[in-house]
Short mmCIF file of C-alpha atoms in Angstrom, two decimals:
data_model
loop_
_atom_site.label_atom_id
_atom_site.label_comp_id
_atom_site.label_asym_id
_atom_site.label_seq_id
_atom_site.Cartn_x
_atom_site.Cartn_y
_atom_site.Cartn_z
CA MET U 1 14.56 66.55 -85.21
CA ASN U 2 11.15 64.66 -84.91
CA LYS U 3 8.69 66.55 -82.28
CA PRO U 4 7.70 64.33 -79.18
CA LEU U 5 3.96 63.79 -80.22
CA LEU U 6 1.03 64.73 -76.84
CA SER U 7 -1.41 62.24 -76.37
CA ALA U 8 -4.88 63.06 -77.56
CA GLY U 9 -6.59 65.69 -74.81
CA VAL U 10 -3.56 66.43 -72.94
CA ASN U 11 -2.27 70.14 -72.53
CA GLY U 12 1.17 71.32 -73.19
CA CYS U 13 1.55 70.54 -69.61
CA GLY U 14 0.41 67.28 -69.60
CA LEU U 15 -2.30 67.51 -67.97
CA ASN U 16 -6.42 66.25 -68.69
CA PRO U 17 -9.03 70.02 -68.17
CA LEU U 18 -11.40 66.43 -67.66
CA SER U 19 -9.67 66.32 -64.20
CA ARG U 20 -10.11 69.62 -62.97
CA GLU U 21 -13.51 69.97 -64.36
CA THR U 22 -14.20 66.75 -62.03
CA GLY U 23 -12.61 67.99 -58.94
CA SER U 24 -15.30 71.43 -58.92
CA SER U 25 -18.21 69.43 -59.37
CA LEU U 26 -16.72 67.33 -56.34
CA ILE U 27 -17.08 70.65 -54.29
CA VAL U 28 -19.54 71.86 -55.60
CA VAL U 29 -21.38 68.15 -54.68
CA LEU U 30 -19.91 68.50 -50.75
CA ILE U 31 -20.97 71.81 -50.74
CA MET U 32 -24.61 70.96 -51.32
CA LEU U 33 -24.36 68.40 -48.93
CA THR U 34 -23.46 69.87 -46.42
CA VAL U 35 -25.62 72.43 -46.63
CA ILE U 36 -28.82 69.96 -47.36
CA PHE U 37 -27.60 68.16 -44.18
CA ALA U 38 -27.53 70.80 -42.29
CA MET U 39 -30.91 72.19 -43.31
CA GLY U 40 -32.08 68.43 -42.05
CA VAL U 41 -30.64 69.05 -39.25
CA ILE U 42 -32.22 72.31 -38.67
CA ALA U 43 -36.50 70.78 -39.43
CA ALA U 44 -35.32 67.81 -36.68
CA LYS U 45 -34.61 70.31 -33.67
CA LEU U 46 -37.67 72.61 -35.34
CA SER U 47 -39.67 69.18 -35.13
CA LEU U 48 -38.87 68.33 -31.53
CA PHE U 49 -38.68 71.73 -30.76
CA GLY U 50 -42.98 71.82 -31.19
CA GLU U 51 -43.19 68.87 -29.73
CA GLY U 52 -42.03 69.53 -26.59
CA ALA U 53 -43.99 72.61 -26.84
CA ALA U 54 -47.69 70.59 -27.26
CA ARG U 55 -46.35 68.46 -25.04
CA ASN U 56 -45.84 71.01 -22.31
CA ASP U 57 -49.49 72.86 -23.39
CA ARG U 58 -51.07 69.43 -23.22
CA ASP U 59 -49.06 68.94 -19.29
CA ARG U 60 -50.14 71.81 -17.97
CA GLN U 61 -53.90 71.86 -20.03
CA ILE U 62 -54.51 68.46 -17.57
CA ALA U 63 -52.86 70.74 -14.79
CA PHE U 64 -55.29 72.89 -15.16
CA GLN U 65 -58.36 70.65 -15.65
CA SER U 66 -56.78 68.96 -12.23
CA ALA U 67 -57.37 72.65 -11.03
CA GLU U 68 -60.94 73.00 -12.22
CA SER U 69 -62.01 69.62 -10.22
CA ALA U 70 -60.95 70.94 -7.01
CA LEU U 71 -63.08 74.05 -6.45
CA LEU U 72 -65.82 71.62 -7.65
CA ASP U 73 -65.16 69.24 -5.14
CA ALA U 74 -64.43 71.62 -3.06
CA GLU U 75 -67.46 73.87 -3.48
CA LEU U 76 -68.97 70.33 -2.54
CA ASP U 77 -67.93 69.84 0.64
CA MET U 78 -68.94 73.29 1.28
CA MET U 79 -72.04 73.49 0.34
CA GLY U 80 -73.44 69.88 -1.30
CA PRO U 81 -75.19 68.07 -2.48
CA ASN U 82 -72.60 65.26 -0.23
CA ASN U 83 -73.66 62.27 1.08
CA SER U 84 -70.17 61.37 2.24
CA ALA U 85 -69.72 59.83 5.90
CA ASN U 86 -66.84 62.37 6.34
CA ARG U 87 -69.66 65.11 5.09
CA ARG U 88 -69.08 69.00 6.41
CA ILE U 89 -71.83 70.84 5.03
CA CYS U 90 -72.37 72.63 8.76
CA LYS U 91 -69.18 74.06 9.51
CA PHE U 92 -70.04 76.87 6.58
CA ASP U 93 -72.14 79.22 7.95
CA SER U 94 -71.35 83.10 6.46
CA LEU U 95 -72.53 84.30 10.41
CA VAL U 96 -70.35 81.61 11.71
CA ILE U 97 -66.76 80.90 11.39
CA ALA U 98 -65.38 79.28 15.06
CA GLU U 99 -63.79 76.62 13.13
CA PHE U 100 -61.55 78.41 11.26
CA VAL U 101 -57.95 79.08 12.73
CA GLU U 102 -55.30 81.26 11.78
CA GLY U 103 -53.09 79.88 9.37
CA CYS U 104 -55.35 76.23 8.58
CA GLY U 105 -56.93 73.76 10.52
CA THR U 106 -56.26 70.47 10.15
CA GLY U 107 -58.22 66.47 11.08
CA THR U 108 -62.25 67.84 10.96
CA ASN U 109 -60.84 71.28 10.20
CA THR U 110 -57.83 70.16 7.59
CA GLY U 111 -57.50 73.56 5.22
CA MET U 112 -60.14 75.55 6.73
CA CYS U 113 -58.33 78.91 7.39
CA GLN U 114 -58.25 82.06 7.76
CA ASN U 115 -55.16 85.16 7.79
CA GLY U 116 -56.35 87.87 10.13
CA ALA U 117 -52.64 90.21 9.67
CA ALA U 118 -53.02 89.68 5.40
CA PRO U 119 -56.69 88.53 4.65
CA GLY U 120 -57.04 85.93 1.33
CA ASP U 121 -52.89 85.63 1.96
CA ALA U 122 -54.21 82.10 3.98
CA TRP U 123 -53.19 79.98 1.57
CA LYS U 124 -48.89 81.77 1.15
CA THR U 125 -49.03 80.45 4.35
CA VAL U 126 -49.46 76.94 3.71
CA LYS U 127 -48.60 77.31 0.22
CA SER U 128 -45.48 74.42 -0.05
CA ASN U 129 -47.90 71.55 1.87
CA TYR U 130 -49.69 71.98 -1.38
CA THR U 131 -46.92 69.33 -3.19
CA THR U 132 -45.45 68.12 -0.08
CA GLU U 133 -48.82 66.79 1.87
CA SER U 134 -50.44 63.38 -0.12
CA GLY U 135 -53.60 61.72 1.47
CA THR U 136 -55.73 62.32 4.21
CA SER U 137 -53.33 62.07 7.32
CA SER U 138 -55.20 64.03 10.82
CA SER U 139 -51.75 66.06 10.16
CA ASN U 140 -52.33 67.75 6.78
CA LEU U 141 -53.63 71.40 6.45
CA THR U 142 -54.69 70.92 2.76
CA VAL U 143 -57.62 69.15 2.06
CA GLU U 144 -57.28 66.70 -0.75
CA TYR U 145 -59.44 65.35 -3.47
CA GLY U 146 -62.43 63.93 -2.22
CA GLN U 147 -61.38 64.02 1.24
CA PHE U 148 -64.70 65.16 2.57
CA THR U 149 -67.31 64.45 -0.80
CA GLY U 150 -66.38 61.21 -1.72
CA GLN U 151 -65.88 62.27 -5.15
CA THR U 152 -63.06 59.85 -7.10
CA LEU U 153 -60.48 61.08 -10.25
CA PRO U 154 -58.56 58.95 -11.81
CA THR U 155 -54.58 59.52 -11.90
CA GLY U 156 -51.32 57.78 -12.80
CA SER U 157 -52.11 57.07 -16.20
CA SER U 158 -51.21 58.52 -19.56
CA GLY U 159 -53.00 61.48 -20.59
CA LEU U 160 -53.86 62.27 -16.15
CA PRO U 161 -52.55 64.14 -13.36
CA ILE U 162 -49.52 62.58 -11.56
CA ARG U 163 -51.05 63.31 -8.16
CA LEU U 164 -54.33 64.13 -6.95
CA PRO U 165 -55.71 68.15 -6.39
CA ARG U 166 -55.50 69.85 -3.73
CA TYR U 167 -57.17 73.31 -1.63
CA THR U 168 -57.79 75.32 0.93
CA ILE U 169 -60.85 77.65 2.19
CA GLU U 170 -60.19 80.55 3.32
CA ALA U 171 -63.25 83.02 5.09
CA VAL U 172 -63.01 86.56 4.32
CA ARG U 173 -65.25 89.16 5.44
CA TYR U 174 -67.57 90.08 2.36
CA SER U 175 -69.98 93.14 1.83
CA GLY U 176 -72.94 91.19 0.68
CA THR U 177 -74.27 90.72 -2.79
CA GLY U 178 -75.13 94.03 -4.23
CA ALA U 179 -78.36 93.28 -3.89
CA ALA U 180 -81.18 95.79 -3.05
CA THR U 181 -82.15 93.58 0.22
CA ASP U 182 -78.66 92.97 1.72
CA SER U 183 -78.06 94.84 4.86
CA VAL U 184 -74.72 95.94 4.40
CA ALA U 185 -74.93 98.43 7.78
CA SER U 186 -75.97 95.47 9.70
CA SER U 187 -73.50 94.50 12.45
CA LYS U 188 -73.61 90.68 11.90
CA THR U 189 -70.16 90.60 10.09
CA GLU U 190 -70.57 87.76 6.69
CA TYR U 191 -67.55 85.84 5.65
CA ALA U 192 -66.94 84.38 2.29
CA PHE U 193 -65.18 81.30 0.70
CA LEU U 194 -61.62 81.53 -0.40
CA VAL U 195 -61.36 77.94 -2.24
CA THR U 196 -57.42 78.11 -3.87
CA ALA U 197 -56.62 74.66 -5.03
CA MET U 198 -53.37 73.48 -7.47
CA GLY U 199 -53.93 70.62 -10.13
CA PHE U 200 -51.40 68.92 -11.30
CA GLY U 201 -49.74 67.76 -14.05
CA VAL U 202 -48.32 64.66 -15.57
CA ARG U 203 -45.55 65.35 -14.01
CA GLN U 204 -45.80 66.93 -10.39
CA GLN U 205 -44.00 69.67 -11.54
CA THR U 206 -46.77 71.43 -13.32
CA GLN U 207 -48.22 73.24 -11.40
CA VAL U 208 -51.71 75.56 -11.58
CA MET U 209 -53.44 77.46 -9.28
CA LEU U 210 -56.52 78.81 -9.52
CA GLN U 211 -59.03 80.69 -7.03
CA ALA U 212 -63.30 81.36 -6.03
CA LEU U 213 -65.03 82.84 -3.50
CA VAL U 214 -68.16 81.40 -2.51
CA TYR U 215 -70.17 82.49 -0.36
CA LYS U 216 -72.71 80.35 1.63
CA PRO U 217 -76.02 81.67 3.19
CA ALA U 218 -76.58 80.83 7.02
CA ASN U 219 -77.42 78.13 7.39
CA LYS U 220 -81.47 77.89 8.02
CA PRO U 221 -83.72 76.24 11.32
CA ASN U 222 -83.97 72.63 10.20
CA SER U 223 -81.65 72.85 7.52
CA GLY U 224 -79.93 69.32 9.76
CA CYS U 225 -77.26 71.36 11.21
#
C-alpha cells in the first residue's frame, strides 16, 4: 500500500510552522504600536499642560505689573508731580482727612475711603467694584488708572492687560516714622494712606491685588494747597 506523501514544510497535522510564527509576530507588533500610541498621547498631554501653565504664569505676571502700575499712579495722585487738570494732590495731608468718607467717596473724592470699625479694611467693602466698575464715572467708588494723573497705559492687545487697573486710597492712623524727631505723643493724630490696587491680565478673570502704605507729610504753607 502506498503511503501518502507529506508536502514539504508541512507537519503531521497539515499546518505550516511559518503561519504560527507570523501570527505571533503580528500580536507583538500590535502591542508595540499600542504602547507607542499611548506614549505619544501622554507626551502630547504633558506638552499641552506645560503650555497652559506657561500661559497662566505669563497672564499672572501681566496682572501683577498692571497692579504695580496702579500703585505708582496712586502715588502720583497723592504726592505728584502731577500736571493733570484733574489733579487733587492737596486733598492728601497727614493731618487732614476730612474728605475721606466712611466706605469710599465719589466724584472728585473717588476712592478716598475710611473704615472706622476696621481700619485698613475699607477696600473689602468695595472689592466687587474693582471688577464691575469701568471708566471714570462720577458714581464710581474705585479710581481708574490715570483718572487724576493723566497717565496712560495700553490695554486690550495681545500680551497687554484686558482693562485698566483700579485702586482705592484709605486714610489710616499712623504712629510716625520712628525717627528721633517724631512726636508720637502729639495731640494731633497723623494719618498715612493705604493704597489697594487691582491689576488684570489678558483675561479679566486673572487678577492680582497689591497694597502699599504711603506717608505724606502735612502740606506746607505756600505749597499751593
